[in-house]
Coordinates of C-alpha atoms in Angstrom, one line a residue:
M19 CA 0.6 -17.2 -42.5
A20 CA 2.5 -14.0 -43.0
D21 CA 3.9 -12.3 -39.9
E22 CA 1.8 -9.8 -38.3
K23 CA 3.5 -6.3 -37.1
L24 CA 1.7 -4.6 -34.0
N25 CA 2.6 -1.5 -32.0
F26 CA 3.1 -1.6 -28.3
Q27 CA 1.0 -0.4 -26.1
A28 CA 2.1 3.5 -24.8
E29 CA 2.3 2.2 -21.3
V30 CA 5.0 -0.5 -22.7
A31 CA 6.8 1.9 -24.4
R32 CA 7.4 4.1 -21.6
V33 CA 8.8 1.1 -19.4
L34 CA 11.0 -0.1 -22.2
D35 CA 12.4 3.4 -22.2
I36 CA 12.9 3.5 -18.4
V37 CA 14.7 -0.1 -18.5
V38 CA 16.6 0.4 -21.4
H39 CA 18.4 4.1 -20.5
S40 CA 18.0 4.2 -16.5
L41 CA 19.2 0.8 -15.5
Y42 CA 22.5 0.2 -16.5
S43 CA 23.9 -0.2 -13.4
H44 CA 21.6 -3.7 -12.6
K45 CA 22.5 -5.2 -16.0
E46 CA 22.6 -8.9 -14.8
I47 CA 19.1 -8.6 -13.4
F48 CA 17.7 -9.4 -16.9
L49 CA 18.8 -13.2 -16.1
R50 CA 17.0 -13.2 -12.8
E51 CA 13.8 -11.9 -14.6
L52 CA 13.7 -14.4 -17.4
V53 CA 14.5 -17.4 -15.0
S54 CA 12.1 -16.4 -12.5
N55 CA 9.5 -16.1 -15.3
A56 CA 10.5 -19.5 -16.6
S57 CA 10.2 -21.2 -13.2
D58 CA 6.8 -19.7 -12.7
A59 CA 5.4 -21.2 -16.0
C60 CA 6.9 -24.5 -14.9
D61 CA 5.1 -24.0 -11.8
K62 CA 1.9 -23.5 -13.2
L63 CA 2.2 -26.4 -15.8
R64 CA 2.8 -28.7 -12.9
W65 CA 0.1 -27.5 -11.2
M66 CA -2.5 -27.8 -14.2
A67 CA -0.8 -31.6 -15.0
L68 CA -2.4 -32.6 -11.6
T69 CA -6.0 -33.0 -13.5
Q70 CA -4.6 -33.2 -17.1
P71 CA -1.8 -35.3 -16.9
E72 CA -1.5 -35.7 -21.0
L73 CA -0.1 -32.2 -20.7
T74 CA 3.2 -33.1 -19.6
A75 CA 3.1 -36.7 -20.8
D76 CA 5.6 -36.4 -23.5
D77 CA 8.2 -34.5 -21.5
P78 CA 7.7 -34.8 -17.8
G79 CA 11.0 -33.4 -16.2
F80 CA 10.8 -29.9 -15.9
R81 CA 13.7 -27.7 -16.8
I82 CA 15.1 -24.2 -17.5
T83 CA 18.1 -24.3 -20.0
L84 CA 20.9 -21.5 -20.8
T85 CA 22.4 -22.0 -24.2
P86 CA 25.0 -19.1 -25.0
D87 CA 26.4 -19.3 -28.7
K88 CA 29.7 -16.7 -29.1
D89 CA 29.4 -17.3 -32.7
A90 CA 25.8 -15.9 -33.3
K91 CA 26.2 -13.5 -30.2
T92 CA 22.9 -14.8 -29.1
L93 CA 22.3 -16.2 -25.3
T94 CA 18.8 -18.5 -25.2
V95 CA 16.7 -19.0 -22.0
A96 CA 14.3 -22.1 -22.8
D97 CA 11.7 -23.6 -20.3
N98 CA 9.6 -26.5 -21.0
G99 CA 6.4 -24.9 -18.9
V100 CA 3.2 -23.7 -19.7
G101 CA 4.0 -21.6 -22.9
M102 CA 1.6 -19.2 -24.6
N103 CA -0.4 -18.7 -27.7
R104 CA -0.7 -15.9 -30.0
D105 CA -3.2 -13.9 -28.0
E106 CA -1.2 -14.3 -24.7
L107 CA 2.1 -13.5 -26.5
I108 CA 0.2 -10.0 -27.4
E109 CA -1.1 -9.3 -24.1
N110 CA 1.8 -10.5 -22.0
L111 CA 4.6 -8.7 -24.0
G112 CA 2.9 -6.1 -26.1
T113 CA 0.5 -4.9 -23.5
I114 CA 0.3 -4.1 -19.7
A115 CA -3.4 -5.2 -19.6
R116 CA -4.2 -5.3 -15.8
S117 CA -5.5 -3.2 -12.9
G118 CA -3.1 -0.7 -11.6
T119 CA -1.9 0.4 -14.6
G120 CA -2.6 3.9 -14.2
E121 CA -1.3 4.1 -10.6
F122 CA 1.8 2.0 -11.7
L123 CA 2.8 4.4 -14.4
R124 CA 1.9 7.7 -12.1
N125 CA 4.3 6.1 -9.7
L126 CA 7.2 5.8 -12.3
T127 CA 9.4 8.7 -11.1
G128 CA 12.5 8.5 -13.4
D129 CA 14.7 7.4 -10.5
S130 CA 16.2 4.1 -11.6
R131 CA 16.4 2.5 -8.1
K132 CA 12.7 3.2 -7.5
D133 CA 11.7 2.7 -11.0
L134 CA 13.3 -0.7 -11.2
T135 CA 11.3 -2.0 -7.7
L136 CA 8.0 -0.9 -9.5
I137 CA 8.6 -2.4 -12.7
G138 CA 9.4 -5.6 -10.8
Q139 CA 6.4 -5.6 -8.8
F140 CA 4.5 -5.0 -11.8
G141 CA 5.5 -8.2 -13.5
V142 CA 7.2 -6.4 -16.5
G143 CA 10.7 -7.6 -15.6
F144 CA 10.7 -9.4 -19.1
Y145 CA 11.3 -5.8 -20.9
S146 CA 14.6 -5.7 -18.7
A147 CA 16.1 -8.2 -21.5
F148 CA 16.1 -5.2 -23.9
M149 CA 18.8 -3.5 -21.5
V150 CA 21.4 -6.3 -23.0
A151 CA 19.7 -7.2 -26.4
K152 CA 19.5 -5.4 -29.4
Q153 CA 16.5 -7.6 -30.5
V154 CA 14.6 -10.5 -28.7
E155 CA 12.9 -13.4 -30.1
V156 CA 10.2 -15.3 -28.1
V157 CA 9.2 -18.7 -29.5
S158 CA 6.4 -20.4 -27.5
R159 CA 4.1 -23.2 -27.8
K160 CA 1.2 -23.6 -25.1
A161 CA 0.7 -26.9 -23.3
G162 CA -2.1 -28.7 -25.1
D163 CA -1.8 -26.6 -28.4
A164 CA -0.9 -28.2 -31.8
H165 CA 1.8 -25.4 -32.8
G166 CA 3.4 -22.4 -31.5
W167 CA 4.3 -18.7 -32.3
R168 CA 7.1 -16.5 -32.5
W169 CA 7.3 -13.0 -31.2
V170 CA 10.0 -10.6 -32.3
S171 CA 11.0 -6.8 -31.3
D172 CA 14.0 -4.7 -31.3
G173 CA 12.2 -2.6 -28.5
S174 CA 11.8 0.4 -30.4
G175 CA 8.0 0.5 -30.4
T176 CA 6.8 -2.2 -32.7
F177 CA 6.8 -6.1 -32.5
T178 CA 5.6 -9.0 -34.9
V179 CA 3.9 -12.1 -34.7
G180 CA 4.1 -15.1 -36.5
E181 CA 3.1 -19.0 -36.4
V182 CA 5.6 -21.7 -36.0
P183 CA 4.6 -25.0 -36.5
D184 CA 7.2 -27.0 -35.0
A185 CA 7.7 -25.3 -31.9
G186 CA 8.2 -27.3 -28.6
R187 CA 6.4 -27.0 -25.6
G188 CA 7.1 -24.0 -23.6
T189 CA 8.9 -20.6 -24.1
R190 CA 12.2 -20.1 -25.6
I191 CA 13.7 -16.6 -25.7
V192 CA 16.5 -15.7 -27.5
L193 CA 18.5 -12.5 -26.9
H194 CA 20.4 -11.2 -29.9
L195 CA 23.2 -9.5 -27.8
K196 CA 24.3 -5.7 -28.2
D197 CA 28.0 -5.0 -28.8
G198 CA 29.8 -4.9 -25.5
E199 CA 27.5 -7.5 -23.8
E200 CA 29.4 -10.5 -24.7
E201 CA 30.1 -11.1 -20.8
F202 CA 26.7 -12.8 -20.8
L203 CA 28.3 -15.2 -23.0
E204 CA 30.7 -16.4 -21.0
P205 CA 29.7 -19.9 -18.7
F206 CA 31.6 -18.5 -15.5
R207 CA 29.4 -15.3 -15.6
L208 CA 26.3 -17.2 -16.3
R209 CA 27.5 -19.4 -13.1
H210 CA 28.0 -16.6 -10.9
I211 CA 24.4 -15.1 -11.8
V212 CA 22.6 -18.0 -11.4
K213 CA 24.2 -19.1 -8.0
T214 CA 23.4 -15.1 -6.9
Y215 CA 20.0 -14.6 -7.8
S216 CA 18.6 -18.1 -8.7
D217 CA 20.0 -20.5 -6.7
H218 CA 16.7 -21.1 -4.4
I219 CA 14.7 -22.2 -7.6
A220 CA 13.0 -25.4 -7.4
I221 CA 13.3 -26.1 -11.3
P222 CA 17.0 -26.9 -12.4
V223 CA 18.8 -24.2 -14.0
Q224 CA 20.9 -25.9 -16.8
L225 CA 23.9 -24.7 -18.9
K226 CA 24.2 -26.1 -22.1
E227 CA 27.2 -25.0 -24.0
G228 CA 28.3 -26.7 -27.2
D229 CA 28.6 -30.7 -27.1
A230 CA 29.7 -30.2 -23.4
E231 CA 27.9 -32.1 -21.0
V232 CA 24.2 -30.0 -19.4
E233 CA 25.6 -28.6 -16.1
T234 CA 23.2 -28.1 -13.5
L235 CA 24.0 -24.6 -12.1
N236 CA 21.6 -24.0 -8.8
E237 CA 20.6 -26.2 -5.9
A238 CA 17.3 -26.9 -7.6
S239 CA 15.3 -27.4 -4.3
A240 CA 12.9 -25.3 -2.8
L241 CA 14.4 -22.8 -0.4
W242 CA 11.6 -23.3 2.4
T243 CA 12.3 -26.7 2.8
R244 CA 15.9 -26.5 3.7
S245 CA 16.8 -25.6 7.3
K246 CA 17.4 -22.3 8.5
D247 CA 20.8 -22.9 9.7
D248 CA 21.6 -23.8 5.7
I249 CA 20.0 -20.4 4.1
T250 CA 22.1 -17.3 4.7
A251 CA 20.7 -13.8 4.5
E252 CA 21.6 -13.3 0.7
Q253 CA 19.5 -16.6 -0.4
Y254 CA 16.8 -15.1 1.8
K255 CA 17.0 -11.8 0.1
E256 CA 17.1 -13.3 -3.2
F257 CA 14.1 -15.7 -2.8
Y258 CA 12.4 -12.7 -1.5
H259 CA 13.3 -10.9 -4.9
H260 CA 12.0 -14.1 -6.9
V261 CA 9.0 -14.6 -4.9
A262 CA 7.7 -10.8 -4.8
H263 CA 9.3 -9.6 -8.2
A264 CA 11.0 -7.0 -6.1
F265 CA 14.2 -5.3 -6.2
D266 CA 14.1 -3.8 -2.8
E267 CA 15.7 -5.2 0.8
P268 CA 13.2 -7.0 2.6
W269 CA 12.4 -5.4 6.0
L270 CA 11.1 -8.4 7.9
T271 CA 11.9 -12.1 7.1
L272 CA 9.9 -14.9 8.9
H273 CA 10.6 -18.7 8.4
T274 CA 8.2 -20.9 10.6
K275 CA 7.5 -24.7 10.3
A276 CA 4.5 -25.6 12.5
E277 CA 4.1 -29.8 13.2
G278 CA 1.6 -31.3 15.0
A279 CA -2.2 -31.4 14.4
I280 CA -1.5 -29.3 11.2
E281 CA 1.6 -29.4 9.3
Y282 CA 3.1 -26.2 7.2
T283 CA 6.2 -24.2 6.4
G284 CA 5.6 -20.6 5.8
L285 CA 8.8 -18.1 4.4
L286 CA 7.6 -15.0 4.6
F287 CA 8.9 -11.1 3.9
I288 CA 7.7 -7.8 4.7
P289 CA 8.8 -5.5 1.9
G290 CA 11.1 -2.4 2.5
Q291 CA 9.0 -0.2 0.1
K292 CA 5.6 0.0 -0.3
P293 CA 4.1 -2.1 -3.5
F294 CA 2.6 -0.2 -6.0
D295 CA -0.9 -2.2 -5.7
L296 CA -1.3 -1.7 -1.9
F297 CA -4.5 0.1 -2.3
Q298 CA -6.0 -1.3 -5.5
P299 CA -9.6 -2.2 -4.6
D300 CA -9.8 -5.7 -4.7
R301 CA -7.2 -5.7 -2.3
K302 CA -5.4 -8.8 -3.3
Q303 CA -3.0 -11.0 -1.0
H304 CA 0.4 -12.2 -2.4
V305 CA 1.3 -15.2 -0.6
R306 CA 2.0 -18.1 -2.8
L307 CA 0.0 -21.8 -1.8
Y308 CA 2.0 -25.1 -2.2
V309 CA 1.2 -28.4 -1.4
N310 CA 4.2 -31.3 -1.0
R311 CA 6.4 -27.9 -3.1
V312 CA 3.6 -28.1 -6.1
F313 CA 2.4 -24.8 -6.7
I314 CA -1.3 -24.5 -6.4
T315 CA -2.3 -20.7 -6.5
D316 CA -0.3 -17.0 -5.9
D317 CA -4.7 -15.8 -5.1
C318 CA -5.6 -17.8 -2.1
E319 CA -7.8 -15.5 -0.7
G320 CA -8.0 -17.1 2.8
L321 CA -4.2 -17.4 3.3
V322 CA -3.6 -13.8 5.0
P323 CA -6.3 -11.6 5.7
A324 CA -6.6 -8.3 3.7
W325 CA -5.0 -6.1 6.2
L326 CA -1.8 -7.9 5.5
R327 CA -1.6 -8.1 1.8
F328 CA 1.7 -6.2 1.6
V329 CA 3.2 -9.9 2.7
R330 CA 5.0 -11.5 0.4
G331 CA 6.2 -15.4 0.2
V332 CA 5.2 -18.8 0.3
V333 CA 3.3 -21.4 2.5
D334 CA 3.6 -25.1 1.9
S335 CA 1.5 -27.8 3.6
P336 CA 1.5 -31.4 3.0
D337 CA -1.9 -31.7 4.4
L338 CA -4.1 -30.1 2.1
P339 CA -5.3 -32.3 -0.7
L340 CA -2.8 -31.8 -3.7
N341 CA -6.0 -31.5 -6.1
V342 CA -7.8 -28.8 -4.0
S343 CA -9.8 -26.2 -6.0
R344 CA -9.6 -22.5 -5.5
E345 CA -13.4 -22.7 -4.6
M346 CA -12.5 -25.7 -2.3
L347 CA -9.7 -23.3 -0.5
Q348 CA -12.0 -21.1 0.6
H349 CA -14.2 -23.2 2.8
N350 CA -11.2 -25.5 4.1
P351 CA -11.0 -25.5 7.6
L352 CA -7.5 -26.4 7.7
L353 CA -6.8 -23.2 5.6
K354 CA -8.0 -20.9 8.8
K355 CA -6.0 -22.8 11.3
I356 CA -3.0 -22.1 8.8
Q357 CA -4.0 -18.4 8.7
N358 CA -4.5 -18.2 12.4
G359 CA -0.9 -19.6 12.8
L360 CA 0.6 -17.3 10.3
V361 CA -0.9 -14.0 11.4
N362 CA 0.1 -15.0 15.2
K363 CA 3.6 -15.3 14.0
L364 CA 3.7 -12.2 12.3
L365 CA 2.0 -10.0 15.0
G366 CA 4.4 -11.4 17.4
E367 CA 7.5 -10.6 15.4
L368 CA 6.0 -7.3 14.6
K369 CA 5.5 -6.9 18.6
K370 CA 9.1 -7.6 19.3
K371 CA 10.5 -5.3 16.5
A372 CA 8.4 -2.5 18.3
A373 CA 9.9 -3.0 21.4
D374 CA 13.4 -4.0 20.4
A375 CA 13.9 -1.2 17.3
P376 CA 11.3 1.5 17.8
D377 CA 13.4 3.5 15.0
D378 CA 13.0 0.5 12.6
Y379 CA 9.6 0.0 13.2
A380 CA 8.6 3.5 12.8
R381 CA 9.8 3.1 9.2
F382 CA 7.6 -0.2 8.8
W383 CA 4.6 1.8 10.3
D384 CA 4.9 4.7 7.9
T385 CA 5.0 2.6 5.1
F386 CA 2.4 -0.1 5.7
G387 CA 0.3 1.3 9.2
A388 CA -2.3 2.4 7.0
V389 CA -2.9 -1.1 5.9
V390 CA -2.2 -2.6 9.5
K391 CA -5.1 -0.1 10.9
E392 CA -7.7 -2.0 8.3
G393 CA -7.5 -5.0 11.0
M394 CA -8.7 -2.4 13.8
Y395 CA -11.5 -2.2 11.5
E396 CA -12.6 -5.6 10.4
D397 CA -10.5 -8.3 12.5
W398 CA -12.5 -8.2 15.6
E399 CA -10.9 -11.6 16.8
R400 CA -7.2 -9.8 16.6
R401 CA -7.8 -6.3 17.4
D402 CA -6.2 -6.5 20.9
K403 CA -3.0 -7.6 19.3
I404 CA -3.0 -5.2 16.3
T405 CA -4.0 -2.4 19.2
E406 CA -0.5 -3.0 20.6
L407 CA 1.1 -2.5 17.2
V408 CA -0.7 0.7 16.4
R409 CA 1.3 3.9 16.1
F410 CA 0.1 7.5 16.1
R411 CA 1.4 11.1 15.3
T412 CA 0.1 13.3 17.9
T413 CA 0.4 17.1 18.8
H414 CA 3.3 16.3 20.8
G415 CA 6.5 15.9 19.4
E416 CA 7.8 14.4 16.0
G417 CA 7.8 10.4 16.9
L418 CA 5.3 8.0 16.6
V419 CA 3.2 7.1 19.6
S420 CA 1.5 3.8 21.1
F421 CA -1.5 3.9 23.1
D422 CA 0.3 3.1 26.1
D423 CA 2.5 6.1 25.5
Y424 CA -0.4 8.5 25.2
V425 CA -2.2 7.0 28.3
G426 CA 0.9 7.5 30.3
R427 CA 1.0 11.0 29.3
M428 CA -2.9 11.7 30.1
K429 CA -4.0 14.7 32.4
D430 CA -5.7 14.5 35.5
G431 CA -9.3 14.4 35.0
Q432 CA -8.8 13.4 31.4
K433 CA -11.5 10.7 30.3
H434 CA -11.3 10.5 26.9
I435 CA -8.2 9.5 24.4
Y436 CA -8.8 12.5 22.0
Y437 CA -8.2 12.9 18.2
I438 CA -8.5 14.8 15.1
T439 CA -9.0 13.5 11.6
G440 CA -8.1 15.3 8.3
D441 CA -6.2 14.9 5.1
D442 CA -2.9 16.7 6.3
R443 CA -0.9 16.4 9.5
A444 CA 0.2 19.9 8.8
A445 CA -3.3 21.5 8.3
L446 CA -4.5 19.5 11.3
M447 CA -1.7 21.2 13.4
Q448 CA -3.3 24.6 12.7
S449 CA -6.7 23.5 13.4
P450 CA -8.8 26.0 15.4
L451 CA -10.1 22.7 17.3
L452 CA -7.2 22.1 19.0
E453 CA -6.6 25.6 20.6
G454 CA -8.3 24.7 23.9
Y455 CA -6.7 21.3 24.2
R456 CA -3.1 22.8 23.3
A457 CA -4.0 25.4 26.0
K458 CA -4.3 22.7 28.6
G459 CA -1.5 20.5 27.3
V460 CA -4.0 18.0 26.2
E461 CA -2.4 15.6 23.8
V462 CA -4.5 14.9 20.7
L463 CA -3.8 11.9 18.0
L464 CA -3.3 13.3 14.4
L465 CA -5.2 10.9 12.3
T466 CA -4.9 11.4 8.6
D467 CA -5.3 8.0 6.9
P468 CA -8.9 7.2 5.4
I469 CA -9.4 4.1 7.3
D470 CA -9.2 6.2 10.5
E471 CA -12.7 7.3 10.1
F472 CA -14.3 3.8 10.1
W473 CA -11.9 2.3 12.9
V474 CA -12.3 4.9 15.7
A475 CA -16.1 4.9 14.8
N476 CA -16.3 1.2 15.9
A477 CA -13.3 1.1 18.4
P478 CA -14.4 0.6 22.0
G479 CA -11.5 2.3 23.2
Y480 CA -8.1 1.7 24.7
K481 CA -8.0 0.2 28.7
D482 CA -10.8 2.5 30.7
F483 CA -10.5 5.0 28.2
S484 CA -13.1 6.0 25.2
L485 CA -11.9 7.6 21.8
K486 CA -13.5 11.0 21.2
S487 CA -13.2 13.5 18.1
V488 CA -12.0 17.1 19.0
A489 CA -14.4 17.9 16.0
A490 CA -17.4 16.5 17.8
G491 CA -19.7 19.1 20.1
G492 CA -19.5 19.2 23.7
A493 CA -15.8 19.8 24.6
D494 CA -15.3 18.9 27.9
L495 CA -12.1 20.5 28.9
A496 CA -13.5 22.3 31.8
A497 CA -12.9 18.9 34.1
I498 CA -9.1 18.3 33.0
A499 CA -6.6 19.8 34.9
G500 CA -4.0 22.1 33.6
G501 CA -0.8 23.8 35.3
A502 CA -0.5 26.7 37.1
E503 CA 0.3 28.5 34.2
E504 CA -2.7 27.2 32.2
E505 CA -5.1 28.0 34.8
K506 CA -4.3 31.5 35.3
Q507 CA -4.5 32.1 31.3
A508 CA -7.8 30.5 31.3
E509 CA -8.8 33.0 33.9
E510 CA -7.6 35.7 32.0
R511 CA -9.5 34.7 29.3
K512 CA -12.5 34.2 31.0
K513 CA -12.2 37.8 32.3
D514 CA -11.8 39.2 28.5
E515 CA -15.0 37.6 27.2
A516 CA -17.7 39.8 26.0
P517 CA -20.7 40.5 28.4
A518 CA -23.1 37.6 28.9
D519 CA -26.1 39.7 27.5
Q520 CA -24.3 40.9 24.5
L521 CA -23.1 37.4 23.6
D522 CA -26.7 36.4 23.9
G523 CA -27.8 38.8 21.5
L524 CA -25.2 37.7 19.1
V525 CA -25.8 34.3 19.2
T526 CA -29.5 34.8 18.7
L527 CA -28.9 37.3 15.4
L528 CA -26.4 34.8 14.0
K529 CA -28.9 32.0 14.4
A530 CA -31.6 34.1 12.5
T531 CA -28.9 35.4 10.0
L532 CA -27.4 32.1 9.3
G533 CA -31.1 29.7 9.6
A534 CA -30.5 26.4 8.0
K535 CA -27.0 26.7 7.0
V536 CA -26.2 25.9 10.6
K537 CA -27.5 23.7 13.2
D538 CA -26.7 25.7 16.2
V539 CA -24.7 28.8 17.3
R540 CA -23.2 28.4 20.7
P541 CA -20.3 30.1 22.8
S542 CA -16.7 27.8 22.7
G543 CA -15.0 26.5 25.3
R544 CA -12.3 25.2 23.1
L545 CA -11.1 28.2 21.2
T546 CA -8.4 30.4 22.5
E547 CA -7.1 32.3 19.3
S548 CA -9.8 31.9 16.4
P549 CA -12.9 33.8 16.1
V550 CA -14.8 30.7 15.1
C551 CA -15.0 26.6 14.4
L552 CA -17.5 24.1 12.9
V553 CA -18.2 21.3 15.0
A554 CA -20.0 18.0 14.6
E555 CA -23.2 17.4 17.0
E556 CA -22.9 14.1 18.7
G557 CA -24.3 11.4 16.8
D558 CA -23.5 13.3 13.6
M559 CA -21.6 11.9 10.8
P560 CA -18.0 13.3 11.4
M561 CA -17.0 16.4 9.0
H562 CA -14.0 14.6 7.6
L563 CA -16.0 11.3 7.0
E564 CA -18.5 13.2 5.0
R565 CA -16.3 15.1 3.0
L566 CA -14.7 12.1 2.0
L567 CA -18.0 10.6 1.0
R568 CA -18.9 13.4 -1.2
A569 CA -15.8 13.6 -2.8
H570 CA -16.3 9.9 -4.0
K571 CA -20.1 10.8 -5.1
Q572 CA -21.4 8.5 -2.0
K573 CA -23.2 11.2 -0.4
D574 CA -24.9 14.1 -1.6
D575 CA -26.2 16.3 0.9
E576 CA -24.0 18.4 3.1
T577 CA -25.2 18.2 7.0
P578 CA -25.5 21.3 8.7
R579 CA -22.6 22.0 11.7
I580 CA -22.7 23.9 15.2
L581 CA -20.7 27.2 14.8
E582 CA -19.0 28.0 17.9
I583 CA -17.9 31.4 18.5
N584 CA -14.9 32.3 20.8
P585 CA -16.3 35.0 23.5
T586 CA -12.6 36.5 24.0
H587 CA -11.9 37.2 20.2
G588 CA -11.9 41.1 19.3
L589 CA -14.2 40.0 16.4
I590 CA -16.4 38.4 18.2
K591 CA -16.7 41.1 20.9
H592 CA -17.3 44.0 18.2
M593 CA -20.2 42.0 17.0
A594 CA -21.5 41.2 20.1
G595 CA -21.7 45.0 21.2
R596 CA -23.1 45.9 17.8
A597 CA -25.7 43.2 18.0
T598 CA -27.7 44.7 20.7
A599 CA -29.1 47.5 18.3
G600 CA -30.4 44.4 16.0
A601 CA -29.4 43.2 12.8
T602 CA -27.5 45.5 10.3
P603 CA -26.0 45.0 6.9
E604 CA -22.9 44.7 8.0
L605 CA -23.4 42.6 10.8
E606 CA -25.1 40.1 8.1
D607 CA -21.9 40.4 6.0
L608 CA -19.8 39.4 9.1
A609 CA -22.1 36.8 10.2
F610 CA -21.7 34.9 6.5
L611 CA -17.8 35.7 6.6
L612 CA -17.4 34.0 9.9
L613 CA -19.2 30.8 8.7
D614 CA -17.3 30.6 5.4
Q615 CA -13.9 31.4 7.2
A616 CA -14.9 28.2 9.3
R617 CA -15.6 26.3 6.2
I618 CA -12.2 27.4 4.5
V619 CA -10.5 26.1 7.4
E620 CA -12.4 22.9 7.6
G621 CA -11.3 22.6 3.8
E622 CA -14.8 23.5 2.6
A623 CA -15.5 26.0 -0.1
P624 CA -17.5 28.9 1.1
T625 CA -21.2 28.4 1.2
D626 CA -21.6 30.6 -1.9
P627 CA -18.0 31.8 -3.6
I628 CA -19.9 34.7 -5.3
A629 CA -21.3 36.1 -2.4
F630 CA -18.4 35.4 -0.3
G631 CA -16.0 37.7 -2.5
K632 CA -18.8 40.4 -2.6
R633 CA -19.2 40.5 1.3
L634 CA -15.3 40.0 1.6
A635 CA -14.9 43.2 -0.7
R636 CA -17.3 45.4 1.3
V637 CA -16.1 44.8 4.5
M638 CA -12.6 45.6 3.2
A639 CA -13.6 48.8 1.8
K640 CA -15.6 49.9 4.8
G641 CA -12.1 48.9 6.9
L642 CA -10.4 51.1 4.3
A643 CA -12.7 54.2 4.8
V644 CA -12.4 53.8 8.4

């Protein structure tokens, strides 16, 4: 059969361009990526052979072999792992066929260091071979297949695939090196790279140089089985790079061993940067499960909860059955005990970090806080422990605040922990809903993550204080004591209000004019500067949550809100004075403009954009005439 010529998927071509042209300072990592992929291939076949021993009967000893050939200017990286068939070669090397591709590509910035991290996380580190190779040839035979396949490309946009009848099991990658990359044919250079980046690989990485005796370059033992005292910080870091397919520095390393009723070892890492797939709908976890150092799965649903899905690493237990299936794992009570132990350890380490290194913890929280807060919504068993770790931005200063910090600063008479939700912190700080709280010196939590709408609705509160939205009806600011100056200003505002009878007349007029577009109209106790604001009635869906649901097509209709008016504002007083004579076209225009102004501030569109424009033009024209 003649070789078939195919085109790279457009996404692959983009990744190749970034790798080849932007990452010159990291060239040696191509070998780390190829060795790491080869190790994974051996791990997968070892697991398959538990139930299909015939797959490895002809060659049971796993190994990765590096073969430099100075005459041919080639470096070969070969393994005897699971291998690939024709379709897998095309899918794995010619396309990026997995969920999250669009987000992955949108996150590519052109910044070589950041993009390198994303490329590693997405599992396309194979393309780093083109940094040093002008042509890459891959020969692979899948375990159990009768023949193999060859994939060849120079990275320019196309590749060929053809049949190879006599291919050995596993994968052999031949790099035809570019001029100037001969350093990667030198044995001392290969020894140094493997020792630096791949010493922790549990599969022997061997150097085969001509007729010389084969030399094993790495420790070839599972890193997590070694004593902590024998492992350097650099080795931990490189193991993180291997297991997470990442290039950043781990923010936290946790190496723990449990003995007793159940035995397991965990080597877990919290990344320093946000993984690209953090908010994918499947919320997949990324901790690998081993049984007696035999790889079982990298998709074990019950190993860590979804709200810790950013954690990377391995867990190895001799107490689980070696031939356990993924279906059996989901119902295995030992797995639940392992999860409890791991999560409690992680929460303990995070609590310690928050206390001992608050600035460093703030960096973690800014990266992963939105995910941790999912645990506040769905992990009732650990909610109290998670609550201790939660941090907030507030109306008081720039730093992060804990619940304890907030409670310690509460005002006399304050019975609630106040919060406001929205999409943007800067916009929230300008919200009219905060004016009364700011005047009283009351601190308000600024919640800008979508999950905030869900956990606050289900949170029982903190200590003796309930959580309350400032966007909910019934502001209870009168009971909260302010300072002498604040109280004086409140008294002055009270004196400056429109007369009660005029205000009542305006409320009646606004209700009649706006009709079903509002649920109610009433004077506000929270506004000090703005003329109006919209609030939700107690028990109604929060406005920000409703907006999120409408944006995701999960809600069609819009709930009418309460329009609150500021009795001290000049415009409101003007309208109140005019309302005593009854409705006029001018007051009708102003009524709808006030409602639309309140909607715009909340991030909504005017009720009728065309009518809004006409009303605004009429009011402006009248003002110019005056």
